[in-house]
PDB file of C-alpha atoms in Angstrom:
ATOM      1  CA  ASP A   1      76.868  -9.095  21.106  1.00 54.00           C
ATOM      2  CA  THR A   2      74.687  -9.641  18.662  1.00 78.00           C
ATOM      3  CA  GLY A   3      71.658  -9.645  20.953  1.00 94.00           C
ATOM      4  CA  VAL A   4      68.765 -12.498  20.704  1.00 97.00           C
ATOM      5  CA  SER A   5      67.032 -12.715  17.432  1.00 97.00           C
ATOM      6  CA  GLN A   6      63.664 -13.772  16.870  1.00 98.00           C
ATOM      7  CA  ASP A   7      62.142 -15.065  13.344  1.00 97.00           C
ATOM      8  CA  PRO A   8      59.542 -14.101  12.039  1.00 97.00           C
ATOM      9  CA  ARG A   9      58.765 -10.992  13.554  1.00 97.00           C
ATOM     10  CA  HIS A  10      55.052 -11.474  12.684  1.00 97.00           C
ATOM     11  CA  LYS A  11      52.998 -14.511  11.687  1.00 97.00           C
ATOM     12  CA  ILE A  12      49.417 -14.191  10.403  1.00 97.00           C
ATOM     13  CA  THR A  13      47.840 -17.675   9.825  1.00 97.00           C
ATOM     14  CA  LYS A  14      44.645 -19.256   9.519  1.00 97.00           C
ATOM     15  CA  ARG A  15      42.677 -21.020  12.483  1.00 97.00           C
ATOM     16  CA  GLY A  16      43.516 -24.379  12.488  1.00 97.00           C
ATOM     17  CA  GLN A  17      47.344 -24.211  10.621  1.00 98.00           C
ATOM     18  CA  ASN A  18      50.344 -25.148  12.638  1.00 98.00           C
ATOM     19  CA  VAL A  19      53.460 -22.476  12.890  1.00 98.00           C
ATOM     20  CA  THR A  20      56.655 -22.563  14.086  1.00 98.00           C
ATOM     21  CA  PHE A  21      58.519 -19.869  15.871  1.00 98.00           C
ATOM     22  CA  ARG A  22      63.008 -19.533  15.749  1.00 98.00           C
ATOM     23  CA  CYS A  23      65.133 -18.090  18.332  1.00 98.00           C
ATOM     24  CA  ASP A  24      68.540 -17.510  18.413  1.00 97.00           C
ATOM     25  CA  PRO A  25      69.663 -16.552  21.948  1.00 96.00           C
ATOM     26  CA  ILE A  26      73.584 -15.047  22.612  1.00 95.00           C
ATOM     27  CA  SER A  27      75.936 -17.287  21.868  1.00 92.00           C
ATOM     28  CA  GLU A  28      77.297 -18.103  25.145  1.00 88.00           C
ATOM     29  CA  HIS A  29      74.377 -18.235  26.964  1.00 92.00           C
ATOM     30  CA  ASN A  30      73.312 -22.056  28.362  1.00 91.00           C
ATOM     31  CA  ARG A  31      69.811 -20.947  29.261  1.00 92.00           C
ATOM     32  CA  LEU A  32      66.928 -20.319  26.441  1.00 95.00           C
ATOM     33  CA  TYR A  33      63.542 -19.197  27.924  1.00 95.00           C
ATOM     34  CA  TRP A  34      59.797 -18.997  26.092  1.00 97.00           C
ATOM     35  CA  TYR A  35      57.246 -16.313  27.129  1.00 97.00           C
ATOM     36  CA  ARG A  36      53.845 -15.365  25.719  1.00 97.00           C
ATOM     37  CA  GLN A  37      52.520 -11.944  26.134  1.00 97.00           C
ATOM     38  CA  THR A  38      48.633 -11.116  25.395  1.00 96.00           C
ATOM     39  CA  LEU A  39      47.589  -7.445  25.402  1.00 92.00           C
ATOM     40  CA  GLY A  40      48.037  -5.256  28.378  1.00 91.00           C
ATOM     41  CA  GLN A  41      50.061  -8.300  30.324  1.00 94.00           C
ATOM     42  CA  GLY A  42      53.361  -8.892  31.656  1.00 95.00           C
ATOM     43  CA  PRO A  43      55.081 -11.891  29.567  1.00 96.00           C
ATOM     44  CA  GLU A  44      54.057 -15.307  31.215  1.00 95.00           C
ATOM     45  CA  PHE A  45      56.646 -17.998  30.906  1.00 94.00           C
ATOM     46  CA  LEU A  46      56.383 -20.892  29.115  1.00 95.00           C
ATOM     47  CA  THR A  47      59.431 -23.384  29.373  1.00 94.00           C
ATOM     48  CA  TYR A  48      63.076 -23.312  29.167  1.00 92.00           C
ATOM     49  CA  PHE A  49      66.198 -25.381  28.433  1.00 93.00           C
ATOM     50  CA  GLN A  50      69.277 -25.493  29.954  1.00 91.00           C
ATOM     51  CA  ASN A  51      71.711 -26.487  26.680  1.00 91.00           C
ATOM     52  CA  GLU A  52      69.327 -28.971  24.753  1.00 92.00           C
ATOM     53  CA  ALA A  53      67.566 -30.232  28.148  1.00 90.00           C
ATOM     54  CA  GLN A  54      64.318 -29.280  28.230  1.00 90.00           C
ATOM     55  CA  LEU A  55      64.038 -28.729  32.275  1.00 87.00           C
ATOM     56  CA  GLU A  56      60.622 -27.132  32.325  1.00 82.00           C
ATOM     57  CA  LYS A  57      57.357 -27.424  30.315  1.00 82.00           C
ATOM     58  CA  SER A  58      54.718 -28.114  32.943  1.00 80.00           C
ATOM     59  CA  ARG A  59      53.995 -24.587  31.778  1.00 82.00           C
ATOM     60  CA  LEU A  60      53.190 -25.080  28.709  1.00 85.00           C
ATOM     61  CA  LEU A  61      49.427 -23.923  27.762  1.00 83.00           C
ATOM     62  CA  SER A  62      48.228 -27.403  26.074  1.00 90.00           C
ATOM     63  CA  ASP A  63      49.579 -30.306  24.496  1.00 92.00           C
ATOM     64  CA  ARG A  64      49.396 -28.346  21.091  1.00 96.00           C
ATOM     65  CA  PHE A  65      52.543 -26.266  22.267  1.00 96.00           C
ATOM     66  CA  SER A  66      55.833 -27.834  21.953  1.00 96.00           C
ATOM     67  CA  ALA A  67      59.455 -26.730  21.913  1.00 96.00           C
ATOM     68  CA  GLU A  68      62.942 -27.705  20.932  1.00 96.00           C
ATOM     69  CA  ARG A  69      66.913 -26.864  20.979  1.00 96.00           C
ATOM     70  CA  PRO A  70      68.283 -30.037  19.602  1.00 90.00           C
ATOM     71  CA  LYS A  71      71.889 -29.165  19.974  1.00 88.00           C
ATOM     72  CA  GLY A  72      71.987 -26.596  22.526  1.00 86.00           C
ATOM     73  CA  SER A  73      71.866 -23.601  20.156  1.00 91.00           C
ATOM     74  CA  PHE A  74      68.573 -22.016  18.521  1.00 96.00           C
ATOM     75  CA  SER A  75      65.365 -22.765  19.612  1.00 97.00           C
ATOM     76  CA  THR A  76      61.873 -23.511  17.981  1.00 98.00           C
ATOM     77  CA  LEU A  77      58.353 -23.304  19.376  1.00 97.00           C
ATOM     78  CA  GLU A  78      55.546 -25.151  17.309  1.00 97.00           C
ATOM     79  CA  ILE A  79      51.904 -24.374  17.853  1.00 97.00           C
ATOM     80  CA  GLN A  80      50.082 -27.382  16.458  1.00 97.00           C
ATOM     81  CA  ARG A  81      46.353 -26.604  15.306  1.00 97.00           C
ATOM     82  CA  THR A  82      46.065 -22.500  16.160  1.00 97.00           C
ATOM     83  CA  GLU A  83      43.123 -21.266  18.036  1.00 96.00           C
ATOM     84  CA  GLN A  84      41.889 -17.514  17.860  1.00 95.00           C
ATOM     85  CA  GLY A  85      43.228 -17.782  21.338  1.00 95.00           C
ATOM     86  CA  ASP A  86      46.818 -18.287  20.786  1.00 97.00           C
ATOM     87  CA  SER A  87      47.020 -14.536  18.595  1.00 97.00           C
ATOM     88  CA  ALA A  88      49.876 -13.148  21.323  1.00 97.00           C
ATOM     89  CA  MET A  89      53.755 -12.078  20.935  1.00 98.00           C
ATOM     90  CA  TYR A  90      55.655 -14.840  21.778  1.00 98.00           C
ATOM     91  CA  LEU A  91      59.214 -14.048  23.321  1.00 98.00           C
ATOM     92  CA  CYS A  92      62.485 -15.788  23.707  1.00 98.00           C
ATOM     93  CA  ALA A  93      65.096 -14.851  26.248  1.00 97.00           C
ATOM     94  CA  SER A  94      68.271 -15.976  27.194  1.00 95.00           C
ATOM     95  CA  SER A  95      70.879 -16.130  29.942  1.00 93.00           C
ATOM     96  CA  SER A  96      73.963 -17.544  31.418  1.00 88.00           C
ATOM     97  CA  ARG A  97      74.186 -20.303  33.772  1.00 73.00           C
ATOM     98  CA  ARG A  98      74.343 -18.469  37.075  1.00 67.00           C
ATOM     99  CA  GLY A  99      70.770 -18.087  38.531  1.00 68.00           C
ATOM    100  CA  GLU A 100      70.574 -14.491  39.257  1.00 76.00           C
ATOM    101  CA  GLU A 101      72.175 -13.349  36.193  1.00 84.00           C
ATOM    102  CA  PRO A 102      69.762 -11.499  33.947  1.00 90.00           C
ATOM    103  CA  GLN A 103      67.487 -12.634  31.004  1.00 94.00           C
ATOM    104  CA  HIS A 104      68.256 -10.970  27.994  1.00 95.00           C
ATOM    105  CA  PHE A 105      64.873 -11.028  25.284  1.00 97.00           C
ATOM    106  CA  GLY A 106      64.313 -11.003  21.861  1.00 97.00           C
ATOM    107  CA  ASP A 107      61.911  -8.435  20.282  1.00 96.00           C
ATOM    108  CA  GLY A 108      59.790 -11.264  20.063  1.00 97.00           C
ATOM    109  CA  THR A 109      57.119 -13.165  17.423  1.00 98.00           C
ATOM    110  CA  ARG A 110      53.852 -11.458  17.300  1.00 97.00           C
ATOM    111  CA  LEU A 111      51.333 -14.140  15.915  1.00 98.00           C
ATOM    112  CA  SER A 112      48.020 -13.171  14.401  1.00 97.00           C
ATOM    113  CA  ILE A 113      45.169 -15.743  13.932  1.00 97.00           C
ATOM    114  CA  LEU A 114      42.479 -14.976  11.311  1.00 92.00           C
TER     115      LEU A 114
ATOM    116  CA  ASP B   1      58.963 -16.672  42.972  1.00 58.00           C
ATOM    117  CA  ALA B   2      57.132 -14.583  45.454  1.00 61.00           C
ATOM    118  CA  LYS B   3      54.615 -11.373  44.536  1.00 89.00           C
ATOM    119  CA  THR B   4      55.133  -7.830  43.816  1.00 96.00           C
ATOM    120  CA  THR B   5      53.003  -4.800  44.163  1.00 96.00           C
ATOM    121  CA  GLN B   6      53.731  -1.817  41.839  1.00 97.00           C
ATOM    122  CA  PRO B   7      51.267   1.046  41.406  1.00 97.00           C
ATOM    123  CA  ASN B   8      49.611   1.036  37.889  1.00 97.00           C
ATOM    124  CA  SER B   9      50.686   3.829  36.512  1.00 97.00           C
ATOM    125  CA  MET B  10      53.127   7.066  37.098  1.00 97.00           C
ATOM    126  CA  GLU B  11      53.595  10.087  35.439  1.00 97.00           C
ATOM    127  CA  SER B  12      56.632  12.496  35.262  1.00 96.00           C
ATOM    128  CA  ASN B  13      58.385  15.557  33.466  1.00 96.00           C
ATOM    129  CA  GLU B  14      61.317  15.001  31.483  1.00 96.00           C
ATOM    130  CA  GLU B  15      65.008  15.891  32.940  1.00 96.00           C
ATOM    131  CA  GLU B  16      63.273  15.398  36.335  1.00 96.00           C
ATOM    132  CA  PRO B  17      64.058  12.187  38.302  1.00 96.00           C
ATOM    133  CA  VAL B  18      61.490   9.370  38.923  1.00 97.00           C
ATOM    134  CA  HIS B  19      61.276   7.091  41.943  1.00 98.00           C
ATOM    135  CA  LEU B  20      59.063   3.733  40.846  1.00 98.00           C
ATOM    136  CA  PRO B  21      58.123   1.816  44.167  1.00 98.00           C
ATOM    137  CA  CYS B  22      57.635  -1.527  44.052  1.00 98.00           C
ATOM    138  CA  ASN B  23      56.504  -3.848  47.538  1.00 97.00           C
ATOM    139  CA  HIS B  24      57.590  -7.383  48.575  1.00 96.00           C
ATOM    140  CA  SER B  25      56.528  -7.953  51.746  1.00 95.00           C
ATOM    141  CA  THR B  26      56.998 -11.584  51.263  1.00 93.00           C
ATOM    142  CA  ILE B  27      60.041 -11.618  50.414  1.00 94.00           C
ATOM    143  CA  SER B  28      62.919 -14.540  51.025  1.00 91.00           C
ATOM    144  CA  GLY B  29      66.435 -14.149  51.962  1.00 90.00           C
ATOM    145  CA  THR B  30      67.477 -15.744  48.752  1.00 88.00           C
ATOM    146  CA  ASP B  31      65.179 -13.641  46.468  1.00 91.00           C
ATOM    147  CA  TYR B  32      67.084 -11.049  44.183  1.00 92.00           C
ATOM    148  CA  ILE B  33      64.893  -8.105  43.175  1.00 95.00           C
ATOM    149  CA  HIS B  34      65.181  -7.545  39.643  1.00 95.00           C
ATOM    150  CA  TRP B  35      63.732  -4.689  37.254  1.00 97.00           C
ATOM    151  CA  TYR B  36      62.985  -5.011  33.705  1.00 98.00           C
ATOM    152  CA  ARG B  37      61.504  -2.246  31.172  1.00 98.00           C
ATOM    153  CA  GLN B  38      59.599  -2.886  28.276  1.00 98.00           C
ATOM    154  CA  LEU B  39      59.359  -0.124  25.474  1.00 95.00           C
ATOM    155  CA  PRO B  40      56.313  -0.385  22.789  1.00 91.00           C
ATOM    156  CA  SER B  41      56.763  -3.236  20.234  1.00 90.00           C
ATOM    157  CA  GLN B  42      60.110  -4.574  22.343  1.00 94.00           C
ATOM    158  CA  GLY B  43      60.811  -7.270  24.139  1.00 96.00           C
ATOM    159  CA  PRO B  44      61.742  -6.489  28.061  1.00 97.00           C
ATOM    160  CA  GLU B  45      65.013  -5.051  28.792  1.00 97.00           C
ATOM    161  CA  TYR B  46      66.917  -6.025  31.936  1.00 96.00           C
ATOM    162  CA  VAL B  47      67.904  -2.753  33.665  1.00 97.00           C
ATOM    163  CA  ILE B  48      69.180  -3.538  37.304  1.00 97.00           C
ATOM    164  CA  HIS B  49      69.403  -5.755  40.164  1.00 95.00           C
ATOM    165  CA  GLY B  50      70.266  -6.244  43.386  1.00 95.00           C
ATOM    166  CA  LEU B  51      70.033  -8.481  46.949  1.00 94.00           C
ATOM    167  CA  THR B  52      70.640  -6.363  49.883  1.00 93.00           C
ATOM    168  CA  SER B  53      72.816  -3.139  49.387  1.00 92.00           C
ATOM    169  CA  ASN B  54      71.544  -0.174  47.039  1.00 94.00           C
ATOM    170  CA  VAL B  55      73.023  -0.708  43.681  1.00 95.00           C
ATOM    171  CA  ASN B  56      74.087   1.812  40.872  1.00 96.00           C
ATOM    172  CA  ASN B  57      74.515   1.251  36.839  1.00 94.00           C
ATOM    173  CA  ARG B  58      74.781   3.466  33.865  1.00 92.00           C
ATOM    174  CA  MET B  59      70.786   3.056  33.472  1.00 91.00           C
ATOM    175  CA  ALA B  60      69.224   3.541  37.043  1.00 96.00           C
ATOM    176  CA  SER B  61      69.817   2.825  40.811  1.00 97.00           C
ATOM    177  CA  LEU B  62      68.042   0.773  43.058  1.00 98.00           C
ATOM    178  CA  ALA B  63      67.491   1.413  46.537  1.00 98.00           C
ATOM    179  CA  ILE B  64      66.526  -1.574  48.984  1.00 97.00           C
ATOM    180  CA  ALA B  65      64.969  -0.751  52.389  1.00 97.00           C
ATOM    181  CA  GLU B  66      66.665  -2.581  55.090  1.00 96.00           C
ATOM    182  CA  ASP B  67      64.094  -4.976  55.986  1.00 95.00           C
ATOM    183  CA  ARG B  68      64.003  -5.561  51.877  1.00 96.00           C
ATOM    184  CA  LYS B  69      60.421  -5.310  51.649  1.00 96.00           C
ATOM    185  CA  SER B  70      60.383  -2.508  49.381  1.00 97.00           C
ATOM    186  CA  SER B  71      62.420  -1.286  46.667  1.00 98.00           C
ATOM    187  CA  THR B  72      62.373   1.560  44.748  1.00 98.00           C
ATOM    188  CA  LEU B  73      64.000   2.072  41.219  1.00 98.00           C
ATOM    189  CA  ILE B  74      65.713   5.451  40.674  1.00 98.00           C
ATOM    190  CA  LEU B  75      66.230   7.147  37.495  1.00 97.00           C
ATOM    191  CA  HIS B  76      67.472  10.018  37.702  1.00 94.00           C
ATOM    192  CA  ARG B  77      66.923  12.294  35.048  1.00 95.00           C
ATOM    193  CA  ALA B  78      64.217  10.990  33.083  1.00 95.00           C
ATOM    194  CA  THR B  79      63.733  11.356  29.376  1.00 96.00           C
ATOM    195  CA  LEU B  80      61.123  10.764  26.853  1.00 96.00           C
ATOM    196  CA  ARG B  81      62.928   7.696  25.879  1.00 95.00           C
ATOM    197  CA  ASP B  82      62.233   6.506  29.340  1.00 97.00           C
ATOM    198  CA  ALA B  83      58.623   5.832  29.219  1.00 97.00           C
ATOM    199  CA  ALA B  84      58.138   2.264  29.224  1.00 97.00           C
ATOM    200  CA  VAL B  85      56.444  -0.538  31.463  1.00 98.00           C
ATOM    201  CA  TYR B  86      58.702  -1.014  34.557  1.00 98.00           C
ATOM    202  CA  TYR B  87      58.622  -4.605  36.157  1.00 98.00           C
ATOM    203  CA  CYS B  88      59.551  -5.808  39.386  1.00 97.00           C
ATOM    204  CA  ILE B  89      60.321  -9.179  39.391  1.00 95.00           C
ATOM    205  CA  LEU B  90      61.923 -11.928  42.795  1.00 93.00           C
ATOM    206  CA  ARG B  91      64.072 -14.419  41.800  1.00 89.00           C
ATOM    207  CA  ASP B  92      64.771 -17.173  43.718  1.00 84.00           C
ATOM    208  CA  VAL B  93      68.499 -18.115  43.259  1.00 75.00           C
ATOM    209  CA  SER B  94      68.397 -21.132  46.057  1.00 73.00           C
ATOM    210  CA  VAL B  95      69.714 -24.360  45.546  1.00 63.00           C
ATOM    211  CA  GLY B  96      66.714 -25.888  43.370  1.00 60.00           C
ATOM    212  CA  GLY B  97      65.455 -22.555  42.799  1.00 55.00           C
ATOM    213  CA  GLY B  98      66.213 -19.517  40.065  1.00 54.00           C
ATOM    214  CA  ALA B  99      65.567 -22.082  37.273  1.00 58.00           C
ATOM    215  CA  ASP B 100      62.027 -21.434  36.129  1.00 74.00           C
ATOM    216  CA  GLY B 101      61.415 -18.321  34.082  1.00 87.00           C
ATOM    217  CA  LEU B 102      60.770 -14.881  35.507  1.00 90.00           C
ATOM    218  CA  THR B 103      57.333 -14.241  36.740  1.00 91.00           C
ATOM    219  CA  PHE B 104      56.043 -10.786  35.483  1.00 94.00           C
ATOM    220  CA  GLY B 105      52.951  -8.787  37.125  1.00 92.00           C
ATOM    221  CA  LYS B 106      51.575  -6.383  35.030  1.00 92.00           C
ATOM    222  CA  GLY B 107      54.353  -3.598  36.197  1.00 96.00           C
ATOM    223  CA  THR B 108      54.361   0.240  36.312  1.00 98.00           C
ATOM    224  CA  HIS B 109      53.648   2.236  33.171  1.00 97.00           C
ATOM    225  CA  LEU B 110      55.826   5.388  33.088  1.00 98.00           C
ATOM    226  CA  ILE B 111      54.212   8.298  31.250  1.00 98.00           C
ATOM    227  CA  ILE B 112      57.084  11.017  30.710  1.00 97.00           C
ATOM    228  CA  GLN B 113      55.683  14.510  29.692  1.00 96.00           C
ATOM    229  CA  PRO B 114      57.834  16.626  27.929  1.00 93.00           C
TER     230      PRO B 114
END
């Protein structure tokens, strides 16, 4: 079990630039989740996939945010035209098919907007 | 997912047991009680979960009240490495539920004194 891997660990960019983060889930996990965490708060759910299907995206913060999981394996989260308020930790998690099974989190990508 | 209430912070001494409370008075019959913890600069880590009966694993024990309106996470012998934010989360696993992401509150910040 290599765990959930996220890349990069840190991203610093200028306001207005586009950024993309990658998540590699645990290999046998069907479900993949994205969260955002700001300082002093718990993680906030953004979106999730079951295999390649994105089954929930209404929680994405704006239309500048999008996510893909084209082959049902790794996933990417893209933020277009970044704003200062996008500075946060972006976390990815994966789980197996059963609803009550725990989610396994990566250590996140910390985004800083200059 | 139903709401939980936890103390903002708790303090304990190293090598002593720690009891972390969680209230969830609006829990439904299909809500599992999950606990996660988050160490500094890391993603959340699954600790334990249960439905009605008390549960034990290598990390902790979960004691669930008979009416299920509260639960307690028990760390039997705290170490400095247990200093983290602990989140109590309800997870609906009914048909059509349990598919969305986890709903994190602010959790309990556990401080361990040497």
